[in-house]
C-alpha positions in Angstrom: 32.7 -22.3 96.8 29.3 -22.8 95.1 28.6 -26.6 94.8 28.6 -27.9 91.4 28.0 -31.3 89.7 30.0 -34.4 89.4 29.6 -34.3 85.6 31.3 -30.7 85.7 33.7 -31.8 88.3 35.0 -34.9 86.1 35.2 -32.4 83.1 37.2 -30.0 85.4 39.5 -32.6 86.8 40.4 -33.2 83.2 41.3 -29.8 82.4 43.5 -29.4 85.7 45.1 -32.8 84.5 46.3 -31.2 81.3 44.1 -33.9 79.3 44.0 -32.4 75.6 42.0 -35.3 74.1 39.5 -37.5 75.5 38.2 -40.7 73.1 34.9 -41.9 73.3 30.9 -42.7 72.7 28.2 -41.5 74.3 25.6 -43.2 75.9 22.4 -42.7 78.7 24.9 -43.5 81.5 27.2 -40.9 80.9 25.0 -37.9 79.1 24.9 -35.4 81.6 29.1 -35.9 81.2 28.9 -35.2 77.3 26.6 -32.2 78.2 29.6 -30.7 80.1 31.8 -31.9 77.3 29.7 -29.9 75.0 29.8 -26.3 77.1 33.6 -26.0 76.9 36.5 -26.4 74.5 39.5 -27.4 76.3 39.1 -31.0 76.7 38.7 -32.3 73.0 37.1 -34.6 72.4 36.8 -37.7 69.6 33.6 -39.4 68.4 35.0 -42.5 67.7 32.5 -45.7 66.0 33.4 -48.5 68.3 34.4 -48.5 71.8 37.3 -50.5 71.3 38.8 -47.9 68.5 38.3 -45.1 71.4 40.9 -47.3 73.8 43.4 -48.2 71.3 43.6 -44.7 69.7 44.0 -43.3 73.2 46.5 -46.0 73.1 48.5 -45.1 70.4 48.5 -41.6 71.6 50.2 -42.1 74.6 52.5 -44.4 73.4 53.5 -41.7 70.4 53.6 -38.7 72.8 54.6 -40.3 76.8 51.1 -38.5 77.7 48.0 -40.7 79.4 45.9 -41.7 77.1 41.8 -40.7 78.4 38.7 -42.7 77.4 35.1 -42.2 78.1 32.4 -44.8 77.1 29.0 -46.1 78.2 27.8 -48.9 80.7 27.3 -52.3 79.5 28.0 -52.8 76.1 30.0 -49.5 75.8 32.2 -50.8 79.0 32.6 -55.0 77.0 33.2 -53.1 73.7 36.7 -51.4 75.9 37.7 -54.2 77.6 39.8 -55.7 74.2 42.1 -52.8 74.2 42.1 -51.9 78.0 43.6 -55.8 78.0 45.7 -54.8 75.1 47.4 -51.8 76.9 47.4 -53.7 80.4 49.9 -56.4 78.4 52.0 -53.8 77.0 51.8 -51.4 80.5 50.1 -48.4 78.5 49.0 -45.3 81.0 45.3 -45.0 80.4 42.9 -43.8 82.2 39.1 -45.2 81.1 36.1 -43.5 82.9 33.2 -45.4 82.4 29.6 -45.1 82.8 27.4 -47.3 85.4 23.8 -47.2 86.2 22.7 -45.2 89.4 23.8 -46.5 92.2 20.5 -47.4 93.5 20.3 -50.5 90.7 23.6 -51.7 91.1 23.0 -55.4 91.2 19.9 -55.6 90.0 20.1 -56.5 86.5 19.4 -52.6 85.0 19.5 -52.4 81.9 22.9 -51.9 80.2 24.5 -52.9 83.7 27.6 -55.0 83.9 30.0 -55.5 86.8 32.7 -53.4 85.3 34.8 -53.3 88.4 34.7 -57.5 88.5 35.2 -57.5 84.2 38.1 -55.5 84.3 40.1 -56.2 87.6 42.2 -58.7 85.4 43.3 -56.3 83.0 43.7 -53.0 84.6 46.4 -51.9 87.1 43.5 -50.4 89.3 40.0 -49.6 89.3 37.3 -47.7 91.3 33.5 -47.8 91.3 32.6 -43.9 93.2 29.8 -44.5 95.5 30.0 -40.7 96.7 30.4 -37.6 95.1 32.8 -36.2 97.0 35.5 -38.4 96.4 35.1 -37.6 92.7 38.0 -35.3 92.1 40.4 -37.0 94.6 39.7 -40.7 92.9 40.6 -39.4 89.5 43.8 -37.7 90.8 44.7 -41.0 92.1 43.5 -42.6 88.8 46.0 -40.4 87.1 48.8 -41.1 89.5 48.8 -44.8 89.5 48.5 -45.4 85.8 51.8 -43.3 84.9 53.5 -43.8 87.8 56.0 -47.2 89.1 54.9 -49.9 86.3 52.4 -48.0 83.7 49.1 -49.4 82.8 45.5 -48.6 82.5 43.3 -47.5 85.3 39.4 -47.5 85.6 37.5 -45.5 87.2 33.8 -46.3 86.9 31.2 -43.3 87.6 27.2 -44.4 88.3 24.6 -42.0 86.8 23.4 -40.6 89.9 27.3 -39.4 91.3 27.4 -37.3 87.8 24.3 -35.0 88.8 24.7 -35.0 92.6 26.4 -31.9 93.9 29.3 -30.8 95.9 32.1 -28.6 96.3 35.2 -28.7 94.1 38.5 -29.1 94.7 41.3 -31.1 92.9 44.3 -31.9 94.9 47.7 -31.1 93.8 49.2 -34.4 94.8 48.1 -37.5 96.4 49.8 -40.3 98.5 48.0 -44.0 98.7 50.1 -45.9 101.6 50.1 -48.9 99.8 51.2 -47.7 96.7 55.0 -46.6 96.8 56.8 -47.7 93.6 60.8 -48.1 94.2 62.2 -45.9 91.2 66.2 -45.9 93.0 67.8 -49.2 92.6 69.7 -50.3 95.5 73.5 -49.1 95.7 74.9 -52.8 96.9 73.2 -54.8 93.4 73.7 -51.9 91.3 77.6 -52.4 92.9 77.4 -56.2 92.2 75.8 -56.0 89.0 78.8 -53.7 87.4 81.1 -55.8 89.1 79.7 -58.7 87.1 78.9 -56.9 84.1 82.9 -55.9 83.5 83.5 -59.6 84.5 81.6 -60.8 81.6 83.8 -62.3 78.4 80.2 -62.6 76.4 77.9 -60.3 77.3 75.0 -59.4 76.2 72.5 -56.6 76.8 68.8 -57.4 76.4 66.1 -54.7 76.7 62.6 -54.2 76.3 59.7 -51.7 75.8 60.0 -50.7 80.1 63.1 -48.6 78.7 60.8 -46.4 76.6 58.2 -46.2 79.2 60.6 -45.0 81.3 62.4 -42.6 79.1 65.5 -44.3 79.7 66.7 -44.4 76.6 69.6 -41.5 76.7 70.9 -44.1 79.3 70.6 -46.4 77.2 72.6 -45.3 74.4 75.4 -44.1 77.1 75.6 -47.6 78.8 76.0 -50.0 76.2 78.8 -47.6 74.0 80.1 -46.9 77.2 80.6 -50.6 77.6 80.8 -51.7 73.7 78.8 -54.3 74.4 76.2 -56.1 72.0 72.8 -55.1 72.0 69.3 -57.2 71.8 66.1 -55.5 71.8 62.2 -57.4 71.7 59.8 -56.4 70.1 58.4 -53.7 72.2 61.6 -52.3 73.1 62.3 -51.8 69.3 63.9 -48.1 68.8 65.1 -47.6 72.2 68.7 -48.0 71.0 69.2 -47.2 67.4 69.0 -50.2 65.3 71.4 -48.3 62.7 73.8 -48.3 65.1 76.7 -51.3 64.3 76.5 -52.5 68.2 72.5 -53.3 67.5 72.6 -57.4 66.4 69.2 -56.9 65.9 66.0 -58.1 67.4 65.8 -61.3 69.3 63.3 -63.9 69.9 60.2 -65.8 67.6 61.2 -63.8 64.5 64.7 -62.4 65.6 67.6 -62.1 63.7 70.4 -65.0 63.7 72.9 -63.3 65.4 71.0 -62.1 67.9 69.2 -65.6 69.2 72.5 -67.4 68.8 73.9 -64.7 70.8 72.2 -64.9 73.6 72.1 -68.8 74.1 75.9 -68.1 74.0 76.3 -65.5 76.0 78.2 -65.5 79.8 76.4 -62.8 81.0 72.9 -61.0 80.4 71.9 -57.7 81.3 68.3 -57.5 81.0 66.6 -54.1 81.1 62.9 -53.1 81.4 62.4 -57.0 79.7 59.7 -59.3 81.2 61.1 -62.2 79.4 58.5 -63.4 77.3 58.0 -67.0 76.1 58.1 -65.5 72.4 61.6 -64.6 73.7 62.7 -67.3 75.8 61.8 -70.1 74.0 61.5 -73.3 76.0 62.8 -71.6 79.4 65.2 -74.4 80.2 67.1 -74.4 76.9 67.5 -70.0 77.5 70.5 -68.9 78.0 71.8 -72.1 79.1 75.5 -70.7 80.4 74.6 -66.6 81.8 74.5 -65.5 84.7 71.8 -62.6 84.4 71.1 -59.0 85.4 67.7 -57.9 85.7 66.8 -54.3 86.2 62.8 -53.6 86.4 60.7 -51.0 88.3 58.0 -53.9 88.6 59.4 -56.4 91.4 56.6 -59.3 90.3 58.8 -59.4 87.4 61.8 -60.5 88.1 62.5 -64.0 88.2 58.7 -64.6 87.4 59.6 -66.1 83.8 63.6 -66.9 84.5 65.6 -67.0 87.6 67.8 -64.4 87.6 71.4 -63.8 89.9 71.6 -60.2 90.4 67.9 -58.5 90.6 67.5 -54.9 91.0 64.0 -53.0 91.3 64.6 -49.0 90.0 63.4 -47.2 87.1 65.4 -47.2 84.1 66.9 -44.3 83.9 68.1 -44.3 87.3 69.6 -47.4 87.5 71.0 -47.3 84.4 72.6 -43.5 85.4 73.9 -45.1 88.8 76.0 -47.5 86.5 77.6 -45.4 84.6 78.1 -43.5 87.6 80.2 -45.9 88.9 82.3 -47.1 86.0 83.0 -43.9 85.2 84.0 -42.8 88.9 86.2 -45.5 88.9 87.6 -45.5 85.4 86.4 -49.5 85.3 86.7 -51.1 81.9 85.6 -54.4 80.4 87.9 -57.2 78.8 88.5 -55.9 76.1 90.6 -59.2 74.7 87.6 -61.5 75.5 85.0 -58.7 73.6 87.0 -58.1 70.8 86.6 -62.3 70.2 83.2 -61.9 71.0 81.8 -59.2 68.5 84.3 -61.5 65.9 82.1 -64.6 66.8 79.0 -62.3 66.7 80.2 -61.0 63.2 80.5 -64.3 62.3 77.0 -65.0 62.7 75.7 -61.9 60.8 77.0 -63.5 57.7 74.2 -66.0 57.9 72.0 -62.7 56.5 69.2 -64.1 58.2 66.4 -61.4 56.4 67.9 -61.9 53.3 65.1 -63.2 51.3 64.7 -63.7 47.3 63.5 -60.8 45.3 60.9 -61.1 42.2 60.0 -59.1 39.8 56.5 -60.4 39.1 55.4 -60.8 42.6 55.4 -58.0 45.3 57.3 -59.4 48.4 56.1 -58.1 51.5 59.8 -57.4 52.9 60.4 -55.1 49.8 57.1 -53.0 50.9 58.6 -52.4 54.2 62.3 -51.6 52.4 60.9 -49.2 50.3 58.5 -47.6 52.8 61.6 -47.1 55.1 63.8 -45.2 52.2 60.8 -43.4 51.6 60.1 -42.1 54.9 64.1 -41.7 55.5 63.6 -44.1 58.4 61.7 -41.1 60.2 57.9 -41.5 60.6 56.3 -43.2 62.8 54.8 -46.9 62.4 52.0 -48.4 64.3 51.1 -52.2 63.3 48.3 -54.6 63.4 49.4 -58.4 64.6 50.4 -61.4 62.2 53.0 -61.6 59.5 53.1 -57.7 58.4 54.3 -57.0 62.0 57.1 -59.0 61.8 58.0 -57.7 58.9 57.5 -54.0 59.7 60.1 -55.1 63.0 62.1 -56.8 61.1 63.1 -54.3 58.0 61.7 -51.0 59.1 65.0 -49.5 61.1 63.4 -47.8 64.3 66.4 -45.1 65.5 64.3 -43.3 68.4 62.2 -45.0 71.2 58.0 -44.2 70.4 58.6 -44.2 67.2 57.4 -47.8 66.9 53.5 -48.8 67.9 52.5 -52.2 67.9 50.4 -54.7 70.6 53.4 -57.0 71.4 51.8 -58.6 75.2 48.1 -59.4 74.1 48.6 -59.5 69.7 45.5 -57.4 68.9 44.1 -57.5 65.1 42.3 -54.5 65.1 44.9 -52.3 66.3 47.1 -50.4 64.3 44.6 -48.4 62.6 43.0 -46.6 65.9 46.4 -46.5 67.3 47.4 -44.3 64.3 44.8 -41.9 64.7 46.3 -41.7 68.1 49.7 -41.0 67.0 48.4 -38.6 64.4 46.8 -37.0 67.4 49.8 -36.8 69.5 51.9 -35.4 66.4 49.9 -33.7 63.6 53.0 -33.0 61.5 54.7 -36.1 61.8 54.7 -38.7 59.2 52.5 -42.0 60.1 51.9 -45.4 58.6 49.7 -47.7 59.6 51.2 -51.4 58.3 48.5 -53.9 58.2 47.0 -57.2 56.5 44.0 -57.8 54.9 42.6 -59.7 58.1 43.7 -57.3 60.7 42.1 -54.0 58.5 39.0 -55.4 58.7 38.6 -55.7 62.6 38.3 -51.7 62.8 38.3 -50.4 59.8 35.4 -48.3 60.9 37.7 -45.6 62.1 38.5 -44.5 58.6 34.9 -42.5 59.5 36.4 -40.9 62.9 40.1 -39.9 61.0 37.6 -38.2 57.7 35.5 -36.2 60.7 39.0 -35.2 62.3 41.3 -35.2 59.6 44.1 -37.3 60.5 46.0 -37.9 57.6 47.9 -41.4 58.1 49.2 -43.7 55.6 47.7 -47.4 55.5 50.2 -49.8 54.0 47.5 -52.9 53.7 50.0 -56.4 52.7 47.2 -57.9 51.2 47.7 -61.8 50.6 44.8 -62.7 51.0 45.5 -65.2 54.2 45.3 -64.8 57.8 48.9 -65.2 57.1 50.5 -65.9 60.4 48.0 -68.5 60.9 48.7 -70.0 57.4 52.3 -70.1 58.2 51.8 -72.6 60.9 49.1 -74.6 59.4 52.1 -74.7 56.6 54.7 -76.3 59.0 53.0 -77.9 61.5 49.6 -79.2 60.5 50.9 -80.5 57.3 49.3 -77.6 55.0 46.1 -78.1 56.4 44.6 -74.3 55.7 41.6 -74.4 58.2 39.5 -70.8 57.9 42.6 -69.3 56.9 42.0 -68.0 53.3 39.6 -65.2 52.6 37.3 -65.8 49.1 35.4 -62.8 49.8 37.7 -59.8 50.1 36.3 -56.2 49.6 37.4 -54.0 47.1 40.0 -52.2 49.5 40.5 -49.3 47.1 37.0 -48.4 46.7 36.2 -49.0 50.2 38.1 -46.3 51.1 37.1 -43.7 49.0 33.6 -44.6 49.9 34.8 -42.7 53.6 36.3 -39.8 51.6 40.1 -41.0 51.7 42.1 -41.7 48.4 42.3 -45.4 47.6 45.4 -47.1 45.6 46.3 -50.5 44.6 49.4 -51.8 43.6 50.1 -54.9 41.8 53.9 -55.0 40.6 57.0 -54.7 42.3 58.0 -51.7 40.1 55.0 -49.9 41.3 55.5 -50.0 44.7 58.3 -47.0 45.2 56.2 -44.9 42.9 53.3 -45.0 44.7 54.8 -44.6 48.3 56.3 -41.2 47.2 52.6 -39.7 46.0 50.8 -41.0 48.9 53.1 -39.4 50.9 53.2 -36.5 49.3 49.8 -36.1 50.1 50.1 -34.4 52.8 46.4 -33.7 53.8 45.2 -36.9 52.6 44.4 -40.4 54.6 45.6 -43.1 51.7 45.3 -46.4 51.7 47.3 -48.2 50.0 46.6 -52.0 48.9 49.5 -53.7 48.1 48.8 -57.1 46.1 51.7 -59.4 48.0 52.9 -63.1 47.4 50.8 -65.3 49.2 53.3 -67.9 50.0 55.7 -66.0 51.5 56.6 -66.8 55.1 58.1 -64.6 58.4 62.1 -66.0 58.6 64.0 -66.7 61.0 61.3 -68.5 63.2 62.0 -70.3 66.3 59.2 -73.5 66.6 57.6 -74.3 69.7 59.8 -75.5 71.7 62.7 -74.9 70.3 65.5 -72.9 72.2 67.1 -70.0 70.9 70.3 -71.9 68.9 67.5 -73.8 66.8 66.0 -71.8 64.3 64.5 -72.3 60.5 65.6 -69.6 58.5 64.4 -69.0 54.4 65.9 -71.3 51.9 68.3 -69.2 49.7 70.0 -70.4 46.4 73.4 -70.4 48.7 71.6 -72.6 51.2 71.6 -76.5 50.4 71.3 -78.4 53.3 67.3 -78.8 53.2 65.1 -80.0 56.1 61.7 -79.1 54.8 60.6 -77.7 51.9 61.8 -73.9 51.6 63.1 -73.8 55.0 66.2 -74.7 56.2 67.2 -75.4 59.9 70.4 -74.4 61.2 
């Protein structure tokens, strides 16, 4: 086999990998990779304008499509630029795989010019990472790359390439498969818990089952579905798990947590029994941790064994994946024609329905001022509940969770661990990528837009027609929120006085621009930006600036104490426009 180059064997190892898109930026570390890049067309690739666009797009796409997302970018600066959404996927456990450039191994250390320590900058935020010191290690290293980002607990993976491995020579071979000896995820859950846990589970008078974004990861959610109507049991998802079981469904209380629904907080500090699944209980879940849950005994199911009882001790752990777990369950109950008390449940789901007639997202219409809520109504009717939604981080996120009904799992594409501004539009790209003739919509504010709004360039050169639904109130708006209710109104750097001309900015990258002032408008002009099909539109929606994400849990609080929106049918007052139940 004639010896070739480890800038032809990376773009090989790609091709065998089945990578369709790569995401990057050139620069002098990594051209004799791009000049590889350039002789074939396989392995597409995307000229993003920022480094940190590259990750998140890849982001998005493998979130949309289950795939790994690839990146390529730079040394130095090209490497720092990356490290905001390599963080951002490591949160949310994204499979990426990031190749990045290094100086020639002769200068490592020494200061070179555009030299960082990649491997030490990144070792917080990535699940592994490699610095390859010899050539012929090249394909194996990337094999393993690929192996441990989508395999056990997904997350991103680094593999860092210096100048002088991508023009030394050697023979090629990329392996089919590869074992590391200390790397053996457990993906079977253990027979004896998964026995205990039903045992429990059918025990249970108020149960409740509480998943999260590991059950998409996993593609667990056909188990899902099975378990909990199996079971009849109500069902709690967080914010990353959103779509996993379908929130149309009548045994979905909605989500819990920060911004959760009602019935769905109150329902879990209630419960006897939780059964959490692929959840990492979050403190934007839990609350204060010893007011969560206060009476359950708990279930936790996870492929990641640092997880459980990390956050909240937990009775009856079992490491597995998802799917398998879940399908040893119902295994089991079915086997054994085992049913729950159905006398306690039935007085459950009536105290539960009791609850839901709090209407906790009700909020009051206008017809002067365009509520943010009724955007996301009306984008959902439009769409039929169907396309997909990536978001940025702050109030519109909430509100995208909140009132957009997610029915499959990826449908729904938002940075939940790290809360990136910046994200949603690369991310959509990504999705757009993954699914060219599915429906997508970016939701953002007018804060988060601005933090990568460069990528409208990169979606004009590729043509990836998404719909930007900007919630323009002209506030950093999560941030005003809590300079409203805790620091006594005090708006520090939270209001923008210079805002572009949103509209005209993009057409000025070749998309169509729209802006939309009056609640009667806003229907209209959802249906013809979607019926452009071709077309990248963004549209400005001019929203009340005082309006506020309900229910909220404070700091501190636990999940039973919650301020929800004051309504006309709501009297008891404990702060201006808030009431707390």
């Amino acid at each position: 086999m004639e010896p070739i180059t480890g800038a032809e064997i990376l773009v090989r190892c790609l091709k065998d990998e089945g990578v369709e898109y790569l995401f990057g930026y050139p620069g002098g570390s990594v051209l004799h990779i791009y000049d590889e890049l350039y002789k074939q067309e396989d392995v597409k690739h995307i000229l993003v304008r920022h480094e940190q666009g590259a990750v998140h797009a890849a982001d998005g796409y493998s979130r949309a499509s289950g795939k790994p997302g690839v990146v390529l970018v730079t040394s130095g600066p090209g490497v720092t630029n990356a490290v905001t959404g390599i963080a951002t996927a490591y949160m949310d456990s994204i499979p990426l795989v990031v190749f990045t450039g290094q100086v020639p191994t002769a200068l490592i250390g020494n200061d070179a010019f555009q030299e960082v320590d990649t491997v030490g900058i990144t070792r917080p935020c990535v699940k592994h990472n490699f610095l390859v010191k010899d050539v012929r290690l090249l394909a194996e290293t990337v094999k393993k790359a690929f192996y441990i980002a989508m395999t056990g607990r997904p997350g991103p993976v680094l593999v860092d390439l210096p100048k002088d491995i991508t023009i030394t020579k050697t023979e090629y071979h990329y392996p089919k498969k590869v074992k590391l000896r200390s790397y053996n995820p457990t993906v079977k859950g253990h027979a004896g818990q998964i026995r205990k846990a039903v045992d429990m589970i059918l025990s249970a008078k108020r149960p409740m089952l509480y998943t999260g974004g590991g059950v998409i990861l996993s593609d667990g959610s056909a188990e899902l579905v099975e378990l909990t109507q199996l079971l009849g049991y109500p069902i709690t998802q967080t914010l990353m798990g959103l779509g996993a079981y379908p929130a149309t469904d009548k045994q979905f209380i909605g989500m819990l947590g920060m911004h959760g629904t009602y019935e769905a907080n109150m329902a879990m500090h209630e419960c006897d029994t939780l059964i959490a699944i692929g959840a990492r209980f979050d403190d934007r879940v839990t609350g204060k941790i010893d007011k969560f849950c206060p009476t359950a005994r708990i279930v936790h199911v996870d492929i990641d064994p640092s997880s459980i009882s990390k956050n909240v001790k937990v009775d009856i752990p079992i490491v597995g994946s998802v799917p398998n777990v879940l399908r040893a369950m119902i295994n089991v109950i079915r086997d054994e024609k085992l049913k729950p008390d159905t006398e306690a449940l039935t007085q459950w789901w009536r105290q539960i329905d009791e609850w839901r007639k709090m209407e906790s997202l009700r909020y009051r219409p206008s017809t002067e001022v365009i509520k943010p809520q009724f955007v996301v109504e009306k984008l959902y009717q439009v769409t039929e509940g169907q396309a997909i939604i990536t978001s940025d981080v702050g109030q519109h996120q909430m509100w995208a969770a909140q009132y957009y009904l997610f029915d499959r799992p990826r449908q729904w594409i938002n940075s939940g661990g790290l809360g990136t501004m910046g994200f949603g539009l690369p991310a959509a790209m990504g999705a757009k990528f993954a699914f060219p003739d599915q429906d997508v919509a970016c939701i953002t504010g007018d804060g988060s837009i601005q933090m990568m709004l460069q990528e409208l360039a990169t979606m004009k050169q590729y043509n990836t027609p998404v719909k930007i639904i900007n919630l323009n109130n002209g506030y950093l708006g999560m941030v005003r929120q809590w300079q409203e209710f805790f620091y006594q109104k005090r708006y520090s750097m939270t209001y923008f006085e210079a805002l572009p001309n949103f509209v005209m900015l993009a057409e000025a990258y070749g998309h169509v621009g729209m802006k939309i002032e009056r609640p009667g408008d806003v229907e209209g002009a959802l249906r013809e930006a979607f019926a452009m099909k071709d077309r990248t539109v963004f549209l400005d929606f001019v929203t009340d600036p005082s309006e506020n994400v309900f229910p909220m849990i404070p700091a501190g609080g636990g999940q039973n104490e919650m301020l929800l929106a004051e309504r006309d049918d709501m009297v008891s007052t404990h702060e201006e426009g808030m009431v707390l139940v």
